[in-house]
CSV table of C-alpha atoms and ligand atoms in Angstrom, one decimal:
chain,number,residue,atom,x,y,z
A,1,UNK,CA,105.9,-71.0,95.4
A,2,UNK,CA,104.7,-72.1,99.3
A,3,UNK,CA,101.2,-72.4,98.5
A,4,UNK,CA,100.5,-75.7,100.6
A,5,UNK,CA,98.6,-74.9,103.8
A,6,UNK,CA,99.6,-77.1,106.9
A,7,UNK,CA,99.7,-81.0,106.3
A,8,UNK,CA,97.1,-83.0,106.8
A,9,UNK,CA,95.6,-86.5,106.3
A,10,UNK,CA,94.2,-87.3,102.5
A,11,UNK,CA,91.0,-86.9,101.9
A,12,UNK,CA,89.4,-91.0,101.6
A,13,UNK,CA,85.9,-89.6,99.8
A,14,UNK,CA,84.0,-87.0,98.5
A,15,UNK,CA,82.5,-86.5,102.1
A,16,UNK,CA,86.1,-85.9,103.7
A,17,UNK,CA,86.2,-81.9,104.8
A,18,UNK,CA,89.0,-79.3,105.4
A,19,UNK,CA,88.1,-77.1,108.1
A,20,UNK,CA,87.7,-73.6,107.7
A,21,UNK,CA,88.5,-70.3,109.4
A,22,UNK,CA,85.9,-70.5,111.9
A,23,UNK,CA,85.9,-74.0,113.2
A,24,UNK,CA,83.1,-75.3,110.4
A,25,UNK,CA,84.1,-78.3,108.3
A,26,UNK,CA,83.5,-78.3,104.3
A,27,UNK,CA,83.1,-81.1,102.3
A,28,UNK,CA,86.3,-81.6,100.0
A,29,UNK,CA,84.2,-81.9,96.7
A,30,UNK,CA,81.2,-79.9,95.2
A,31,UNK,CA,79.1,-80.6,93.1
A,32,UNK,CA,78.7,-77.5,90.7
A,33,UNK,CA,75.2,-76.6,89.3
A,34,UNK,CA,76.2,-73.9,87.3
A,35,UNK,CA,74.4,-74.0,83.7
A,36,UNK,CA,72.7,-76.6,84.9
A,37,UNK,CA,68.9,-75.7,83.9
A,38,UNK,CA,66.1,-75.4,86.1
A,39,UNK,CA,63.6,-78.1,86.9
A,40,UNK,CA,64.3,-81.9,86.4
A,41,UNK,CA,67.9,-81.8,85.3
A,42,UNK,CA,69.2,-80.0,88.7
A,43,UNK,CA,66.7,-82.1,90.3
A,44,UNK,CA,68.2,-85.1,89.6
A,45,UNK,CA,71.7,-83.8,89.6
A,46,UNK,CA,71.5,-82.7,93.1
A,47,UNK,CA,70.3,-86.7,94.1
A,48,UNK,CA,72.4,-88.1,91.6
A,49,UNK,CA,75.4,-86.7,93.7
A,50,UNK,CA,74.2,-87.1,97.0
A,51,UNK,CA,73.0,-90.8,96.5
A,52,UNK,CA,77.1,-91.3,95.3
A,53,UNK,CA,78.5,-89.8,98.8
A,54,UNK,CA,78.8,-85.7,98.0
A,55,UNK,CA,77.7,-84.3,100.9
A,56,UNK,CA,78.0,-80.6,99.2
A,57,UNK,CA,75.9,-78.2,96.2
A,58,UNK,CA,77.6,-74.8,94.8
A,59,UNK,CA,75.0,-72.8,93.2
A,60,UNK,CA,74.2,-69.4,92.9
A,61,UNK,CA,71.3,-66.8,92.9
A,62,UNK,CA,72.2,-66.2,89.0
A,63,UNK,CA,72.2,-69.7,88.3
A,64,UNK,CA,68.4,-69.2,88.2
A,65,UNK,CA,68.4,-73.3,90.3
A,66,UNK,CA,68.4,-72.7,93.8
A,67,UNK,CA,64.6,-73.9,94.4
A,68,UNK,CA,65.9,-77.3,92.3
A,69,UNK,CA,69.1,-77.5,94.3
A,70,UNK,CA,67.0,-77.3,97.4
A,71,UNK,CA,64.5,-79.9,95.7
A,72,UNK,CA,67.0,-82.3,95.2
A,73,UNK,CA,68.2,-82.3,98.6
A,74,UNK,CA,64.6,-82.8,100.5
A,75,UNK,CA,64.4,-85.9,97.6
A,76,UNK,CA,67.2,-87.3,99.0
A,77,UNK,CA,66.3,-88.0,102.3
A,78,UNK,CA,69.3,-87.0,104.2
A,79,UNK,CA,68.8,-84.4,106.5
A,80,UNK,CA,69.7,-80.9,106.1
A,81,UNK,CA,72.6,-80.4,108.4
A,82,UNK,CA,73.9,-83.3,106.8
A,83,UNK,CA,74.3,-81.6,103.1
A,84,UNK,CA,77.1,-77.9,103.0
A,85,UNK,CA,75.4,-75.7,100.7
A,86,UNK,CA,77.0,-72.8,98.9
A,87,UNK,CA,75.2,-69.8,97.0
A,88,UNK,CA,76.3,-66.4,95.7
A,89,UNK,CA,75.7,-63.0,95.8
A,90,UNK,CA,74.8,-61.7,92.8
A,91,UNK,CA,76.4,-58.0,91.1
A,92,UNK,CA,73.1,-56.0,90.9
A,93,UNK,CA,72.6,-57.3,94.3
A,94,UNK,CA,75.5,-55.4,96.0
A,95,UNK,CA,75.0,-52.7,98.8
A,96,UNK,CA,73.9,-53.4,102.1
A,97,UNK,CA,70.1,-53.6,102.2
A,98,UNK,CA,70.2,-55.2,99.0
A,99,UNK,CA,72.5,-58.3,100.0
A,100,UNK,CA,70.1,-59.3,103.5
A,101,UNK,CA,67.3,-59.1,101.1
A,102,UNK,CA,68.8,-61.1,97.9
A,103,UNK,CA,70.2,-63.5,101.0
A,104,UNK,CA,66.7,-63.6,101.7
A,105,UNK,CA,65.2,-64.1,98.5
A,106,UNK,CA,68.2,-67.5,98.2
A,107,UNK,CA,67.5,-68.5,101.4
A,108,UNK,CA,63.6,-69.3,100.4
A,109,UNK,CA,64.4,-70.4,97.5
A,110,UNK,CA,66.4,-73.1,98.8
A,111,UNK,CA,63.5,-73.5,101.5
A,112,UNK,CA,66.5,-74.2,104.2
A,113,UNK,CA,66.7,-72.1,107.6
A,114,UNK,CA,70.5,-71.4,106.9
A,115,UNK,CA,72.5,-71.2,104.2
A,116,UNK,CA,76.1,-73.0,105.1
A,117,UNK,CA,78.6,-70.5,103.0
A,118,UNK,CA,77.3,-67.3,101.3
A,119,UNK,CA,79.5,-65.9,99.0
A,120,UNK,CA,80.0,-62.5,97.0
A,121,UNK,CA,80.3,-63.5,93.3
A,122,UNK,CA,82.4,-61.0,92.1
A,123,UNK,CA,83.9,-58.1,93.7
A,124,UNK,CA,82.1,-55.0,92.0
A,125,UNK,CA,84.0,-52.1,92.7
A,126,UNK,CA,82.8,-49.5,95.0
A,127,UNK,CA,80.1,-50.8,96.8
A,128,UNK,CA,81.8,-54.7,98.0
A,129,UNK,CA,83.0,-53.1,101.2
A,130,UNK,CA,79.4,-51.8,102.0
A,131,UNK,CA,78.7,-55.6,101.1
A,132,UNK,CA,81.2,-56.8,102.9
A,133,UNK,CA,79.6,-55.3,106.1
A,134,UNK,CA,76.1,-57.0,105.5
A,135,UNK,CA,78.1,-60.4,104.6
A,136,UNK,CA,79.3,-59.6,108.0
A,137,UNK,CA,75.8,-59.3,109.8
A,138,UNK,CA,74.5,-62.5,108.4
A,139,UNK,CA,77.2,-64.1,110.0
A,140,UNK,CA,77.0,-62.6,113.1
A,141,UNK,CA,73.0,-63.6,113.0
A,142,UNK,CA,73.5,-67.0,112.3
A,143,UNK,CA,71.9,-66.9,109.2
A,144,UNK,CA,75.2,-67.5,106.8
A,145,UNK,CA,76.9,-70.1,109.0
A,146,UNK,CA,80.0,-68.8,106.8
A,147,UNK,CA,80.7,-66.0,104.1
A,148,UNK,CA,83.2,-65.9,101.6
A,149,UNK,CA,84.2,-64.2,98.4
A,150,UNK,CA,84.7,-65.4,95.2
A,151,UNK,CA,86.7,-64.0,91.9
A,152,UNK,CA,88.6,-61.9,94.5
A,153,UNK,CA,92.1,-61.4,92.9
A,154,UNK,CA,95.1,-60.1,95.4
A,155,UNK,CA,94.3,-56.7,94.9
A,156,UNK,CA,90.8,-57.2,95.9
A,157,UNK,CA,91.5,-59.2,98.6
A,158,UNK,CA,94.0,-57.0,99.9
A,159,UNK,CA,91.0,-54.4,100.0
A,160,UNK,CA,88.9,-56.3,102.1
A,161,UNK,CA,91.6,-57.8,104.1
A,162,UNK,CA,92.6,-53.8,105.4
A,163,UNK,CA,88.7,-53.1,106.3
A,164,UNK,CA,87.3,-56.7,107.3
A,165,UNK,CA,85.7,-57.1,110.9
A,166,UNK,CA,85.2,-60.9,109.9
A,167,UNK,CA,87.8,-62.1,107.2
A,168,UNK,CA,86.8,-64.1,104.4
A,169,UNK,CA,86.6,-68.5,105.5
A,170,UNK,CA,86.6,-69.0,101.3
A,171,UNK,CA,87.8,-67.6,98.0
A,172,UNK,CA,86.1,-69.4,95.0
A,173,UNK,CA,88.3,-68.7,92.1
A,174,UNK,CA,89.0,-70.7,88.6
A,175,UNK,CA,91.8,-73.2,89.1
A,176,UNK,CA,93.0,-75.6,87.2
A,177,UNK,CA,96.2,-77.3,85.8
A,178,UNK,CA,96.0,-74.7,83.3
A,179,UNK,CA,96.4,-71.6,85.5
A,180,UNK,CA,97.3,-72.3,88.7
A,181,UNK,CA,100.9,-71.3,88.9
A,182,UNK,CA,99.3,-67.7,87.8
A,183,UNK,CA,97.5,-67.5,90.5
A,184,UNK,CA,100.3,-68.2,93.2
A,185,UNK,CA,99.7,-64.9,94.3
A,186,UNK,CA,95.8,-64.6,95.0
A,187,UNK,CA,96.4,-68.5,96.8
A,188,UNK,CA,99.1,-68.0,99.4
A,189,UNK,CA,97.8,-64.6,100.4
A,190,UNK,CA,94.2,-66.3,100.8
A,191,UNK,CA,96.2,-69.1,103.1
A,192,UNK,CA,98.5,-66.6,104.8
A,193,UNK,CA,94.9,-65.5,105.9
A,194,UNK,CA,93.2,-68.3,106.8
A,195,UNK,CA,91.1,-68.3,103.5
A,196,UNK,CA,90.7,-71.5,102.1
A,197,UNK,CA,91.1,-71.6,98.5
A,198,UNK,CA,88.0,-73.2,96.3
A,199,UNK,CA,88.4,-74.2,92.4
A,200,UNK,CA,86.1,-73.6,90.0
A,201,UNK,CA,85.9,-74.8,86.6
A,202,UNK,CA,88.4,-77.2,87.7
A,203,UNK,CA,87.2,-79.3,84.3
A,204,UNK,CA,88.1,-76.1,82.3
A,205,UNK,CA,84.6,-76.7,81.3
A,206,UNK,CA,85.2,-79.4,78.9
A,207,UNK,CA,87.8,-77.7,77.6
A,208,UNK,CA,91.2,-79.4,78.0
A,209,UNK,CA,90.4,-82.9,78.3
A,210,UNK,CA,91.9,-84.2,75.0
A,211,UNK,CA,95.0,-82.6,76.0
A,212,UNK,CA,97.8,-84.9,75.4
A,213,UNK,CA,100.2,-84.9,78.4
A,214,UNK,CA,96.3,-84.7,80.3
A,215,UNK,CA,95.8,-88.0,78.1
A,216,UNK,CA,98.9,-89.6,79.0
A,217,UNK,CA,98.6,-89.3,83.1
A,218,UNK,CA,95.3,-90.2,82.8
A,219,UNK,CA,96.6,-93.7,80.8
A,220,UNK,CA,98.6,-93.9,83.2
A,221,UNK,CA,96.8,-94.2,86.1
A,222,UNK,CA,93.4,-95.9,83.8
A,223,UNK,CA,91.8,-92.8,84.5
A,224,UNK,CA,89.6,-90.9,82.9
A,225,UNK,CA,91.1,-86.8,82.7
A,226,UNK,CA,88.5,-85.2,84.2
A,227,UNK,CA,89.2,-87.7,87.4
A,228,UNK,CA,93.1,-86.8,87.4
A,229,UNK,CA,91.6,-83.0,86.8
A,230,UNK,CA,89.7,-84.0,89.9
A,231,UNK,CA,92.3,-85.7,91.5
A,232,UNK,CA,95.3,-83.0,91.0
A,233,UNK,CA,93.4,-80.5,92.8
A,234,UNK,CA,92.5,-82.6,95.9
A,235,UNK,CA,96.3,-83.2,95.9
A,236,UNK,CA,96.6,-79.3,96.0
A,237,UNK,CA,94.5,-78.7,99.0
A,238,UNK,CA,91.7,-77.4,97.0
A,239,UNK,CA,88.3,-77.7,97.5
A,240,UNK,CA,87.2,-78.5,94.0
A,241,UNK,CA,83.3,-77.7,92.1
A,242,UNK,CA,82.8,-79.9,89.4
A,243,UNK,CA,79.7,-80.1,87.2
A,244,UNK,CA,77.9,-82.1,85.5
A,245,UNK,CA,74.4,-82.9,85.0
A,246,UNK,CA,75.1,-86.7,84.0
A,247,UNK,CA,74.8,-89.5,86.6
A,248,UNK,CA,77.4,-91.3,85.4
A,249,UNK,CA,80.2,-88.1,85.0
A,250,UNK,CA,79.0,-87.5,88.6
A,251,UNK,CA,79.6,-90.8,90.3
A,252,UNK,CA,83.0,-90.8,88.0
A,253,UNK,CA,84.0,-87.3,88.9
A,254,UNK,CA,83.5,-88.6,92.6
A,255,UNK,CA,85.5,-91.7,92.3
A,256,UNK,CA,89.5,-90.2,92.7
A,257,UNK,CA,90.0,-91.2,96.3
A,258,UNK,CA,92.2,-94.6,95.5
A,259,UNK,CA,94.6,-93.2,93.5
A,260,UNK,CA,97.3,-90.9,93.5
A,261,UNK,CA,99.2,-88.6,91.2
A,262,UNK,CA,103.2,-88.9,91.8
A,263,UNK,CA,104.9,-85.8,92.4
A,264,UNK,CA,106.5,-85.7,88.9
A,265,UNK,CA,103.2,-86.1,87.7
A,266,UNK,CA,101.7,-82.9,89.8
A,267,UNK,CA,104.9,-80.9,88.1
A,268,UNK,CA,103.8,-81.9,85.0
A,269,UNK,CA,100.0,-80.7,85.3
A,270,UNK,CA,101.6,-77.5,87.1
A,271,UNK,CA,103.5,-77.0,83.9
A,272,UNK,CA,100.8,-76.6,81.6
A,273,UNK,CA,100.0,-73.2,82.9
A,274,UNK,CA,99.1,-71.2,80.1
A,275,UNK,CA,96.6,-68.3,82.2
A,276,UNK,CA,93.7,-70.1,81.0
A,277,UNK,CA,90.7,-67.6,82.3
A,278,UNK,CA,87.3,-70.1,80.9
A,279,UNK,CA,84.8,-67.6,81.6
A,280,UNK,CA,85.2,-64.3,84.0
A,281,UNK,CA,88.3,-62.4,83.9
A,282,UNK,CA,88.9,-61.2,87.6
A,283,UNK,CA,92.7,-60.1,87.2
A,284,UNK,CA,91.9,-57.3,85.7
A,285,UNK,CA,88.8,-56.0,87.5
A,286,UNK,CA,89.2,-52.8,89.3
B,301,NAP,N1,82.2,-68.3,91.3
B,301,NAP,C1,82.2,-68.3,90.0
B,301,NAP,O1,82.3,-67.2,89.4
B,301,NAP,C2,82.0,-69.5,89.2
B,301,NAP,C3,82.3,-69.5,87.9
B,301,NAP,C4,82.2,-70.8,87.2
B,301,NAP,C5,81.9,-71.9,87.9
B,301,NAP,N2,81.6,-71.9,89.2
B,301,NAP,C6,81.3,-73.1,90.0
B,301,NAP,O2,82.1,-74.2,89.7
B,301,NAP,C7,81.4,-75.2,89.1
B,301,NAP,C8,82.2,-76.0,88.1
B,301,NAP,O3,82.7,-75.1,87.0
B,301,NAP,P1,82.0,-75.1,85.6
B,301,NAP,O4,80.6,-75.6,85.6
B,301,NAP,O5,82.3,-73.8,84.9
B,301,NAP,O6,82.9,-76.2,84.7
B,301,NAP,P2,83.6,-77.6,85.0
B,301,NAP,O7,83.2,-78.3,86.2
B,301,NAP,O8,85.1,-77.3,84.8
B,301,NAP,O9,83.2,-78.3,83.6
B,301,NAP,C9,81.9,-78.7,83.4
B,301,NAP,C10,81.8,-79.3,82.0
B,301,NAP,O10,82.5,-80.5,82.0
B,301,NAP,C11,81.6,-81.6,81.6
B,301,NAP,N3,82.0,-82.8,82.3
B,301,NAP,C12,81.8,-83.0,83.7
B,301,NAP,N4,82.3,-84.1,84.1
B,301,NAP,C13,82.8,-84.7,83.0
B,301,NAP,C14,83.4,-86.0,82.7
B,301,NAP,N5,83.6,-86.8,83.7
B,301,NAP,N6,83.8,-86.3,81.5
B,301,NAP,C15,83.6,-85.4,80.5
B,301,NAP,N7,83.1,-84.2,80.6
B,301,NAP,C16,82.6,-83.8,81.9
B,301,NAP,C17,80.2,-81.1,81.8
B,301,NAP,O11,79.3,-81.6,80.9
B,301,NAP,P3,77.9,-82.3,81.4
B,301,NAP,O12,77.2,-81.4,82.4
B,301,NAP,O13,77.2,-82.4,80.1
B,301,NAP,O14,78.3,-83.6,81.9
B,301,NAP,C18,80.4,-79.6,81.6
B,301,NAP,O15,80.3,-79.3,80.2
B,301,NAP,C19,80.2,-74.5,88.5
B,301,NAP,O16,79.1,-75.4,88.2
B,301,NAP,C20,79.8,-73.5,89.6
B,301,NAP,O17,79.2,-74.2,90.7
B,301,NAP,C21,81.7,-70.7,89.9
């Protein structure tokens, strides 16, 4: 499958970016803040990762932690434009009115001016091109500096690609080891396009890391799995959201950018595709 966008230079640390569609720059790893409770714990989460070099948050209006994500980042002392923060569009939310108001709503809940990528969750069928068109007008204000989609299979995509004044800069979809070569399709269509391709629950939340040939790579290299996890989908071009709400997993999960996995080694992790879907199934939604 030819789902490697143009060469580039490696990424050297978690603040490294690929650019997107419309000449902004996103940070090559997230931190993810999803079941990540409110108060405290995001809190410190959000200043645990930025005081270890991420420069980037992915949260969501459902998460129910947008005020703590924007918290976190007025604790840390680095100034707003230098932080990319992503948040979501939630289902009920859908329609047009209803998406510049929940935009709203996130916006002062994060207490920033703009919000750096705004995103449709999921792709609820017969309203998201009405969606689509206020995704559209926030970009065009300013107010989204860029909009994206996220659980958008082919199909869907190929919906909004037909109608789109403004395509998509990002598609946020599971990836991992465990399901990438199933989802060949959805990722060279989103690059044919210019969309670049995000991976969530690129941990297989929790999931997967005792698996042995995981194990074995990761003994390999003196790694722990969740870093090769990290590590093989920086080596794909991704832009990868992990969680965690532990200092420690969050300064390890960050620490991947002095090693690399050989090429029989990628192979390897391709091959344990098994269609692994950890939480929403997209491929099947209408
Ligand atoms: N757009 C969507 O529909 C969607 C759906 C799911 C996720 N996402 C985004 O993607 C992000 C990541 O996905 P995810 O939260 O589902 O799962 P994930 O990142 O694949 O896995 C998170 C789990 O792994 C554990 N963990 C993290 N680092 C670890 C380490 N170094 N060693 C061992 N365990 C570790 C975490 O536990 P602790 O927290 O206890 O450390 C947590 O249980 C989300 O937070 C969210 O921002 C988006």
């Amino acid at each position: 499958m030819s789902t490697s966008p143009e060469p580039h230079r490696a990424p050297t640390g978690p603040s490294d970016t690929l650019p997107l569609r419309n000449g902004m720059h996103i940070p090559v790893l997230g931190l993810g803040v999803f079941r990540s409770p409110a108060g405290r714990v995001t809190q410190q989460a959000v200043t645990a990762a930025l005081d270890v070099g991420y420069r980037h948050i992915d949260t969501a209006a459902i998460y129910g932690n947008e005020a703590d994500v924007g918290h976190g980042l007025r604790d840390s002392g680095l100034d707003r434009d230098q932080v990319f923060i992503t948040t979501k569009l939630w289902k009920a939310d859908h329609g047009y009115q209803s998406t510049l108001d929940a935009f709203e709503r996130s916006r002062r809940q994060l207490s920033v001016d703009h919000i750096d990528l705004y995103l449709i969750h999921w792709p609820v069928p017969g309203i998201r091109l009405e969606t689509w068109r206020a995704m559209e007008h926030l970009l065009d204000t300013g107010a989204a500096r860029a909009i994206g989609v996220s659980n958008y299979m082919a199909h869907h995509l190929e919906e909004l690609l037909d109608h789109a004044r403004h395509l998509p800069s990002v598609n946020q979809i599971e990836l991992s080891p465990y399901n990438y070569r199933s989802r060949a399709d959805v990722i060279d269509l989103s690059r044919k396009n210019g969309i670049l391709v995000e991976a969530y629950s690129p941990l297989t939340k929790g999931r997967k890391l005792d698996d042995p040939p995981l194990v074995r790579i990761a003994a390999t290299h003196q790694r722990s799995t969740a870093q090769v996890l990290i590590r093989w989908a920086l080596q794909h071009d991704l832009v990868v959201l992990a969680k965690s709400t532990h200092a420690d997993r969050i300064a390890d999960n960050a620490d991947v950018f002095d090693f690399t996995l050989t090429d029989t080694e990628m192979e390897t992790l391709d091959a344990l595709d098994e269609n692994l879907v950890t939480g929403w199934d997209p491929t099947t939604a209408p």
